[in-house]
PDB file of C-alpha atoms in Angstrom:
ATOM      1  CA  MET A   1       0.024  -0.036   0.029  1.00 39.00           C
ATOM      2  CA  ALA A   2       3.009   2.270   0.303  1.00 42.00           C
ATOM      3  CA  VAL A   3       3.647   1.992  -3.531  1.00 46.00           C
ATOM      4  CA  GLU A   4       3.198   5.427  -5.174  1.00 60.00           C
ATOM      5  CA  THR A   5       0.374   5.628  -7.733  1.00 77.00           C
ATOM      6  CA  TRP A   6       0.505   8.094 -10.599  1.00 86.00           C
ATOM      7  CA  TRP A   7      -2.131   8.946 -13.218  1.00 90.00           C
ATOM      8  CA  THR A   8      -2.225  11.069 -16.386  1.00 90.00           C
ATOM      9  CA  VAL A   9      -4.816  13.872 -16.509  1.00 91.00           C
ATOM     10  CA  ASP A  10      -7.208  11.610 -18.457  1.00 92.00           C
ATOM     11  CA  GLU A  11      -6.777   8.736 -15.939  1.00 91.00           C
ATOM     12  CA  LEU A  12      -7.290  11.105 -12.986  1.00 92.00           C
ATOM     13  CA  ALA A  13     -10.434  12.529 -14.473  1.00 91.00           C
ATOM     14  CA  ALA A  14     -11.854   9.052 -15.015  1.00 90.00           C
ATOM     15  CA  ARG A  15     -11.011   8.042 -11.462  1.00 88.00           C
ATOM     16  CA  ALA A  16     -12.757  11.070 -10.077  1.00 88.00           C
ATOM     17  CA  GLY A  17     -15.868  10.613 -12.366  1.00 87.00           C
ATOM     18  CA  ILE A  18     -15.449  14.002 -14.003  1.00 89.00           C
ATOM     19  CA  THR A  19     -14.405  15.338 -17.383  1.00 91.00           C
ATOM     20  CA  VAL A  20     -10.886  16.445 -18.239  1.00 92.00           C
ATOM     21  CA  ARG A  21     -12.297  19.880 -18.945  1.00 93.00           C
ATOM     22  CA  THR A  22     -13.692  20.140 -15.488  1.00 93.00           C
ATOM     23  CA  LEU A  23     -10.375  18.900 -14.015  1.00 93.00           C
ATOM     24  CA  ARG A  24      -8.528  21.637 -15.907  1.00 92.00           C
ATOM     25  CA  PHE A  25     -11.049  24.184 -14.773  1.00 93.00           C
ATOM     26  CA  TYR A  26     -10.460  23.329 -11.097  1.00 92.00           C
ATOM     27  CA  ALA A  27      -6.674  23.453 -11.660  1.00 91.00           C
ATOM     28  CA  ALA A  28      -6.860  26.871 -13.294  1.00 91.00           C
ATOM     29  CA  LYS A  29      -8.828  28.164 -10.254  1.00 90.00           C
ATOM     30  CA  GLY A  30      -5.997  26.898  -7.994  1.00 89.00           C
ATOM     31  CA  LEU A  31      -8.123  24.230  -6.365  1.00 89.00           C
ATOM     32  CA  LEU A  32      -5.543  21.519  -7.287  1.00 90.00           C
ATOM     33  CA  PRO A  33      -1.826  21.646  -6.784  1.00 88.00           C
ATOM     34  CA  PRO A  34       0.244  21.386  -9.957  1.00 88.00           C
ATOM     35  CA  PRO A  35       1.164  17.877 -11.078  1.00 88.00           C
ATOM     36  CA  GLU A  36       4.634  16.497 -10.810  1.00 86.00           C
ATOM     37  CA  LEU A  37       6.546  16.293 -14.100  1.00 82.00           C
ATOM     38  CA  GLY A  38       7.421  12.755 -15.177  1.00 74.00           C
ATOM     39  CA  PRO A  39       9.385  11.485 -18.174  1.00 77.00           C
ATOM     40  CA  ARG A  40       9.094  13.773 -21.229  1.00 78.00           C
ATOM     41  CA  ARG A  41       7.609  16.365 -18.897  1.00 78.00           C
ATOM     42  CA  VAL A  42       4.199  14.696 -18.789  1.00 79.00           C
ATOM     43  CA  GLY A  43       2.154  15.737 -15.728  1.00 83.00           C
ATOM     44  CA  ARG A  44       1.672  13.031 -13.175  1.00 88.00           C
ATOM     45  CA  TYR A  45      -1.152  13.169 -10.589  1.00 92.00           C
ATOM     46  CA  GLY A  46      -1.221  11.260  -7.296  1.00 89.00           C
ATOM     47  CA  VAL A  47      -3.686  10.179  -4.610  1.00 87.00           C
ATOM     48  CA  GLU A  48      -3.665  13.669  -3.048  1.00 89.00           C
ATOM     49  CA  HIS A  49      -5.001  15.080  -6.278  1.00 92.00           C
ATOM     50  CA  LEU A  50      -7.695  12.465  -6.378  1.00 91.00           C
ATOM     51  CA  GLY A  51      -8.593  13.183  -2.736  1.00 88.00           C
ATOM     52  CA  ARG A  52      -9.006  16.900  -3.452  1.00 90.00           C
ATOM     53  CA  LEU A  53     -11.230  16.254  -6.423  1.00 91.00           C
ATOM     54  CA  GLU A  54     -13.447  13.866  -4.394  1.00 87.00           C
ATOM     55  CA  LEU A  55     -13.708  16.516  -1.690  1.00 89.00           C
ATOM     56  CA  ILE A  56     -14.550  19.244  -4.216  1.00 90.00           C
ATOM     57  CA  GLU A  57     -17.256  17.071  -5.743  1.00 86.00           C
ATOM     58  CA  GLU A  58     -18.685  16.324  -2.328  1.00 83.00           C
ATOM     59  CA  LEU A  59     -18.707  20.045  -1.381  1.00 85.00           C
ATOM     60  CA  GLN A  60     -20.543  20.784  -4.682  1.00 85.00           C
ATOM     61  CA  ARG A  61     -23.103  18.087  -3.862  1.00 79.00           C
ATOM     62  CA  GLN A  62     -23.765  19.990  -0.667  1.00 77.00           C
ATOM     63  CA  GLY A  63     -24.562  23.119  -2.645  1.00 78.00           C
ATOM     64  CA  LEU A  64     -21.446  25.096  -1.929  1.00 82.00           C
ATOM     65  CA  THR A  65     -20.533  27.806  -4.430  1.00 86.00           C
ATOM     66  CA  LEU A  66     -17.136  27.780  -6.215  1.00 87.00           C
ATOM     67  CA  ALA A  67     -16.060  30.728  -4.031  1.00 88.00           C
ATOM     68  CA  ALA A  68     -17.065  28.827  -0.850  1.00 87.00           C
ATOM     69  CA  ILE A  69     -15.159  25.814  -1.993  1.00 88.00           C
ATOM     70  CA  GLU A  70     -12.047  27.904  -2.608  1.00 89.00           C
ATOM     71  CA  ARG A  71     -12.322  29.389   0.925  1.00 88.00           C
ATOM     72  CA  TYR A  72     -12.751  25.841   2.364  1.00 86.00           C
ATOM     73  CA  LEU A  73      -9.685  24.458   0.590  1.00 87.00           C
ATOM     74  CA  ALA A  74      -7.625  27.569   1.503  1.00 86.00           C
ATOM     75  CA  GLU A  75      -8.068  26.682   5.127  1.00 84.00           C
ATOM     76  CA  LEU A  76      -6.456  23.279   4.671  1.00 83.00           C
ATOM     77  CA  PRO A  77      -2.772  22.839   5.615  1.00 79.00           C
ATOM     78  CA  ASP A  78      -0.317  22.952   2.650  1.00 75.00           C
ATOM     79  CA  ASP A  79       0.892  19.476   3.437  1.00 76.00           C
ATOM     80  CA  VAL A  80      -2.575  17.847   3.874  1.00 78.00           C
ATOM     81  CA  GLY A  81      -2.454  14.194   2.896  1.00 76.00           C
ATOM     82  CA  SER A  82      -4.919  11.835   1.204  1.00 73.00           C
ATOM     83  CA  LEU A  83      -5.994  10.442   4.609  1.00 70.00           C
ATOM     84  CA  ASP A  84      -6.899  13.819   5.949  1.00 74.00           C
ATOM     85  CA  LEU A  85      -8.658  14.719   2.761  1.00 78.00           C
ATOM     86  CA  ALA A  86     -10.677  11.477   3.094  1.00 74.00           C
ATOM     87  CA  VAL A  87     -11.622  12.517   6.648  1.00 69.00           C
ATOM     88  CA  HIS A  88     -12.787  15.971   5.468  1.00 73.00           C
ATOM     89  CA  ARG A  89     -14.810  14.418   2.708  1.00 73.00           C
ATOM     90  CA  ALA A  90     -16.431  11.886   5.210  1.00 69.00           C
ATOM     91  CA  LEU A  91     -17.491  14.746   7.441  1.00 67.00           C
ATOM     92  CA  VAL A  92     -18.978  16.674   4.558  1.00 68.00           C
ATOM     93  CA  ALA A  93     -20.695  13.621   3.132  1.00 65.00           C
ATOM     94  CA  SER A  94     -22.364  12.882   6.515  1.00 58.00           C
ATOM     95  CA  TRP A  95     -24.734  15.805   5.743  1.00 54.00           C
ATOM     96  CA  GLN A  96     -25.617  14.558   2.321  1.00 56.00           C
ATOM     97  CA  PRO A  97     -29.232  13.152   2.338  1.00 54.00           C
ATOM     98  CA  GLU A  98     -29.764   9.778   0.818  1.00 56.00           C
ATOM     99  CA  THR A  99     -30.436   9.935  -2.898  1.00 57.00           C
ATOM    100  CA  ALA A 100     -31.461   7.543  -5.669  1.00 59.00           C
ATOM    101  CA  GLU A 101     -28.139   8.023  -7.466  1.00 76.00           C
ATOM    102  CA  ARG A 102     -27.266   5.089  -9.721  1.00 84.00           C
ATOM    103  CA  ILE A 103     -24.080   4.134 -11.601  1.00 86.00           C
ATOM    104  CA  THR A 104     -23.512   1.750 -14.473  1.00 87.00           C
ATOM    105  CA  ARG A 105     -20.894  -0.908 -14.598  1.00 87.00           C
ATOM    106  CA  GLU A 106     -19.062   0.981 -17.366  1.00 88.00           C
ATOM    107  CA  GLN A 107     -18.857   4.086 -15.140  1.00 88.00           C
ATOM    108  CA  LEU A 108     -17.604   1.954 -12.209  1.00 89.00           C
ATOM    109  CA  GLU A 109     -14.915   0.430 -14.363  1.00 90.00           C
ATOM    110  CA  ARG A 110     -13.797   3.835 -15.563  1.00 88.00           C
ATOM    111  CA  ARG A 111     -13.483   5.074 -11.993  1.00 87.00           C
ATOM    112  CA  ALA A 112     -11.721   1.879 -10.887  1.00 88.00           C
ATOM    113  CA  GLY A 113      -9.386   2.138 -13.832  1.00 87.00           C
ATOM    114  CA  ARG A 114      -9.842  -1.556 -14.803  1.00 89.00           C
ATOM    115  CA  PRO A 115     -12.493  -4.134 -15.627  1.00 92.00           C
ATOM    116  CA  LEU A 116     -14.489  -5.310 -12.630  1.00 90.00           C
ATOM    117  CA  ASP A 117     -15.597  -8.888 -12.213  1.00 90.00           C
ATOM    118  CA  ASP A 118     -18.306 -10.260  -9.924  1.00 87.00           C
ATOM    119  CA  ALA A 119     -15.894 -10.625  -7.001  1.00 89.00           C
ATOM    120  CA  ASP A 120     -15.037  -6.900  -7.279  1.00 90.00           C
ATOM    121  CA  LEU A 121     -18.791  -6.003  -7.210  1.00 90.00           C
ATOM    122  CA  ASP A 122     -19.240  -8.241  -4.191  1.00 89.00           C
ATOM    123  CA  ARG A 123     -16.496  -6.387  -2.381  1.00 89.00           C
ATOM    124  CA  LEU A 124     -17.967  -3.017  -3.185  1.00 90.00           C
ATOM    125  CA  ALA A 125     -21.358  -4.229  -2.039  1.00 89.00           C
ATOM    126  CA  ALA A 126     -19.825  -5.552   1.183  1.00 87.00           C
ATOM    127  CA  MET A 127     -18.430  -2.003   1.878  1.00 85.00           C
ATOM    128  CA  GLY A 128     -21.804  -0.488   1.227  1.00 84.00           C
ATOM    129  CA  ALA A 129     -20.530   1.449  -1.787  1.00 86.00           C
ATOM    130  CA  ILE A 130     -23.093  -0.146  -4.156  1.00 88.00           C
ATOM    131  CA  ARG A 131     -26.083  -2.422  -3.812  1.00 86.00           C
ATOM    132  CA  ARG A 132     -26.239  -5.568  -5.901  1.00 81.00           C
ATOM    133  CA  PRO A 133     -29.528  -6.670  -7.639  1.00 74.00           C
ATOM    134  CA  GLU A 134     -31.814  -8.365  -5.198  1.00 68.00           C
ATOM    135  CA  THR A 135     -33.637 -10.443  -7.770  1.00 61.00           C
ATOM    136  CA  PRO A 136     -32.640 -11.894 -11.216  1.00 58.00           C
ATOM    137  CA  ASP A 137     -35.135  -9.417 -12.822  1.00 59.00           C
ATOM    138  CA  ASP A 138     -33.266  -6.418 -11.532  1.00 60.00           C
ATOM    139  CA  PRO A 139     -30.782  -4.824 -13.991  1.00 56.00           C
ATOM    140  CA  CYS A 140     -27.352  -6.227 -13.499  1.00 63.00           C
ATOM    141  CA  ASP A 141     -25.289  -3.312 -14.987  1.00 69.00           C
ATOM    142  CA  ASP A 142     -26.987  -0.437 -13.182  1.00 80.00           C
ATOM    143  CA  PHE A 143     -26.481  -0.107  -9.363  1.00 84.00           C
ATOM    144  CA  PRO A 144     -27.762   2.105  -6.627  1.00 85.00           C
ATOM    145  CA  VAL A 145     -24.658   3.821  -5.137  1.00 84.00           C
ATOM    146  CA  ASP A 146     -23.690   5.500  -1.930  1.00 82.00           C
ATOM    147  CA  PRO A 147     -21.759   8.666  -3.125  1.00 77.00           C
ATOM    148  CA  GLY A 148     -20.115   8.978   0.204  1.00 73.00           C
ATOM    149  CA  LEU A 149     -18.716   5.439   0.323  1.00 79.00           C
ATOM    150  CA  LEU A 150     -18.008   4.870  -3.301  1.00 83.00           C
ATOM    151  CA  PRO A 151     -14.640   6.728  -3.490  1.00 82.00           C
ATOM    152  CA  LEU A 152     -13.408   4.767  -0.435  1.00 80.00           C
ATOM    153  CA  GLY A 153     -14.627   1.473  -1.824  1.00 84.00           C
ATOM    154  CA  LEU A 154     -12.861   2.034  -5.145  1.00 85.00           C
ATOM    155  CA  ARG A 155      -9.709   3.147  -3.379  1.00 81.00           C
ATOM    156  CA  ILE A 156      -9.351   0.001  -1.337  1.00 82.00           C
ATOM    157  CA  LEU A 157     -10.815  -2.394  -3.868  1.00 85.00           C
ATOM    158  CA  ASP A 158      -7.422  -3.967  -4.661  1.00 81.00           C
ATOM    159  CA  VAL A 159      -6.187  -4.099  -0.995  1.00 83.00           C
ATOM    160  CA  PRO A 160      -5.894  -7.860  -0.179  1.00 84.00           C
ATOM    161  CA  ILE A 161      -8.639  -7.942   2.459  1.00 84.00           C
ATOM    162  CA  PRO A 162     -10.882 -11.049   2.438  1.00 86.00           C
ATOM    163  CA  LEU A 163     -14.528 -10.369   1.607  1.00 83.00           C
ATOM    164  CA  GLU A 164     -15.564 -11.923   4.949  1.00 87.00           C
ATOM    165  CA  THR A 165     -13.375  -9.432   6.749  1.00 86.00           C
ATOM    166  CA  LEU A 166     -15.006  -6.493   4.929  1.00 81.00           C
ATOM    167  CA  VAL A 167     -18.472  -7.770   5.864  1.00 83.00           C
ATOM    168  CA  ALA A 168     -17.438  -8.287   9.464  1.00 86.00           C
ATOM    169  CA  ALA A 169     -15.815  -4.900   9.613  1.00 82.00           C
ATOM    170  CA  ARG A 170     -18.915  -3.121   8.356  1.00 78.00           C
ATOM    171  CA  ALA A 171     -21.012  -5.013  10.909  1.00 84.00           C
ATOM    172  CA  VAL A 172     -18.684  -3.908  13.724  1.00 83.00           C
ATOM    173  CA  VAL A 173     -18.827  -0.254  12.644  1.00 77.00           C
ATOM    174  CA  ARG A 174     -22.613  -0.282  12.305  1.00 78.00           C
ATOM    175  CA  LEU A 175     -23.119  -2.032  15.666  1.00 82.00           C
ATOM    176  CA  HIS A 176     -20.900   0.308  17.671  1.00 81.00           C
ATOM    177  CA  SER A 177     -22.012   3.449  15.826  1.00 78.00           C
ATOM    178  CA  ARG A 178     -25.669   2.598  16.608  1.00 81.00           C
ATOM    179  CA  ALA A 179     -24.812   1.897  20.257  1.00 86.00           C
ATOM    180  CA  THR A 180     -22.864   5.195  20.454  1.00 83.00           C
ATOM    181  CA  ALA A 181     -25.678   7.165  18.895  1.00 81.00           C
ATOM    182  CA  HIS A 182     -28.188   5.510  21.299  1.00 84.00           C
ATOM    183  CA  ASP A 183     -26.143   6.354  24.371  1.00 87.00           C
ATOM    184  CA  LEU A 184     -25.542  10.020  23.235  1.00 84.00           C
ATOM    185  CA  HIS A 185     -29.193  10.443  22.534  1.00 83.00           C
ATOM    186  CA  ARG A 186     -30.187   9.092  25.944  1.00 89.00           C
ATOM    187  CA  LEU A 187     -27.499  11.341  27.619  1.00 88.00           C
ATOM    188  CA  PHE A 188     -28.779  14.494  26.026  1.00 85.00           C
ATOM    189  CA  ARG A 189     -32.402  13.544  26.567  1.00 87.00           C
ATOM    190  CA  ASP A 190     -31.917  12.866  30.315  1.00 90.00           C
ATOM    191  CA  THR A 191     -29.521  15.604  31.151  1.00 90.00           C
ATOM    192  CA  VAL A 192     -30.564  18.389  28.791  1.00 87.00           C
ATOM    193  CA  TRP A 193     -34.029  18.129  27.335  1.00 87.00           C
ATOM    194  CA  ARG A 194     -35.980  16.620  30.181  1.00 90.00           C
ATOM    195  CA  PRO A 195     -34.694  19.275  32.734  1.00 90.00           C
ATOM    196  CA  PHE A 196     -35.325  22.021  30.203  1.00 88.00           C
ATOM    197  CA  LEU A 197     -38.870  20.865  29.504  1.00 88.00           C
ATOM    198  CA  ALA A 198     -39.497  20.589  33.257  1.00 89.00           C
ATOM    199  CA  SER A 199     -38.708  24.313  33.574  1.00 89.00           C
ATOM    200  CA  ASP A 200     -41.899  24.946  31.566  1.00 89.00           C
ATOM    201  CA  PRO A 201     -40.342  27.118  28.816  1.00 87.00           C
ATOM    202  CA  ASP A 202     -42.411  29.384  26.613  1.00 88.00           C
ATOM    203  CA  GLU A 203     -42.765  28.807  22.862  1.00 88.00           C
ATOM    204  CA  ALA A 204     -39.919  31.125  22.068  1.00 87.00           C
ATOM    205  CA  GLY A 205     -37.545  29.470  24.502  1.00 85.00           C
ATOM    206  CA  LEU A 206     -38.481  26.021  23.120  1.00 86.00           C
ATOM    207  CA  GLU A 207     -37.720  27.132  19.553  1.00 86.00           C
ATOM    208  CA  ARG A 208     -34.397  28.677  20.644  1.00 85.00           C
ATOM    209  CA  MET A 209     -33.462  25.452  22.408  1.00 84.00           C
ATOM    210  CA  LYS A 210     -34.246  23.388  19.287  1.00 82.00           C
ATOM    211  CA  GLU A 211     -32.078  25.704  17.249  1.00 79.00           C
ATOM    212  CA  LEU A 212     -29.157  25.411  19.683  1.00 78.00           C
ATOM    213  CA  SER A 213     -29.486  21.643  19.746  1.00 77.00           C
ATOM    214  CA  SER A 214     -29.178  21.478  16.002  1.00 72.00           C
ATOM    215  CA  HIS A 215     -25.666  22.930  16.266  1.00 69.00           C
ATOM    216  CA  ILE A 216     -24.595  20.103  18.577  1.00 75.00           C
ATOM    217  CA  GLU A 217     -24.925  17.358  15.959  1.00 69.00           C
ATOM    218  CA  PRO A 218     -22.039  18.389  13.682  1.00 65.00           C
ATOM    219  CA  LEU A 219     -19.807  18.889  16.666  1.00 70.00           C
ATOM    220  CA  VAL A 220     -20.559  15.430  18.016  1.00 74.00           C
ATOM    221  CA  ILE A 221     -19.903  13.876  14.515  1.00 68.00           C
ATOM    222  CA  GLN A 222     -16.601  15.671  14.211  1.00 68.00           C
ATOM    223  CA  ALA A 223     -15.639  14.630  17.802  1.00 74.00           C
ATOM    224  CA  LEU A 224     -16.513  11.028  16.988  1.00 74.00           C
ATOM    225  CA  VAL A 225     -14.526  10.949  13.718  1.00 69.00           C
ATOM    226  CA  THR A 226     -11.515  12.559  15.402  1.00 73.00           C
ATOM    227  CA  ALA A 227     -11.614  10.231  18.441  1.00 78.00           C
ATOM    228  CA  PHE A 228     -11.978   7.192  16.159  1.00 75.00           C
ATOM    229  CA  GLN A 229      -9.167   8.248  13.912  1.00 68.00           C
ATOM    230  CA  ARG A 230      -6.845   8.678  16.894  1.00 77.00           C
ATOM    231  CA  SER A 231      -7.858   5.411  18.525  1.00 80.00           C
ATOM    232  CA  LEU A 232      -7.354   3.503  15.303  1.00 71.00           C
ATOM    233  CA  ALA A 233      -3.957   5.064  14.818  1.00 73.00           C
ATOM    234  CA  GLU A 234      -3.024   3.940  18.389  1.00 81.00           C
ATOM    235  CA  GLU A 235      -4.276   0.440  17.649  1.00 77.00           C
ATOM    236  CA  LEU A 236      -2.339   0.229  14.363  1.00 67.00           C
ATOM    237  CA  ALA A 237       0.835   1.387  16.169  1.00 74.00           C
ATOM    238  CA  VAL A 238       0.736  -1.774  18.358  1.00 70.00           C
ATOM    239  CA  PRO A 239       2.840  -4.552  16.795  1.00 64.00           C
ATOM    240  CA  ALA A 240       0.779  -7.335  15.291  1.00 55.00           C
ATOM    241  CA  ALA A 241       2.439  -9.914  17.563  1.00 50.00           C
ATOM    242  CA  GLU A 242       0.812  -8.314  20.540  1.00 52.00           C
TER     243      GLU A 242
END
């Protein structure tokens, strides 16, 4: 996984699911760092470029203007890596409502950069990136897709992780995230909302409390992502023999 990956401008655009014209537009606006120059001075793009493009596309799906996206990216550190970009995209994608977006097998293969067999589709489905047909009558080359998970699924598609491990990992994440959400909801209900309602607030106070409570959710999500990222880093730092 430490092997460097380089793409031409056409390959990068295909991986990001955009046109070369759009990619060049982003680059001209300064939203992408310049490529490295390879043999014969051909531009080479890496995973950080792909991460930025995926973040830009996610910000656009949220309805941000180009000026707002420029300001967002300007706040990122100059040495931001692909992992940090993925965390930013995950936080942004958490506010994206579920949609009926679909993707064809041809589009998937363009973004993956190679043909995909049934085993590849099973891996993407196990990660929640796509949903396979439930019945033989369903179209087999047109899949419902999770826009937030698809870039991650394609990124680790060739990582040698057994399908069973992917299924189990997703189950672990869903189980503990639901338990955490349940405990946090109970905590705020018992220590914040019930005492507040017991104070017999007027209608204006109730609306104000609802507005303030809505600001807590993004802070909690960011805190959870940060805490999980740090905990995972600590676990990965422990030698496998232990």
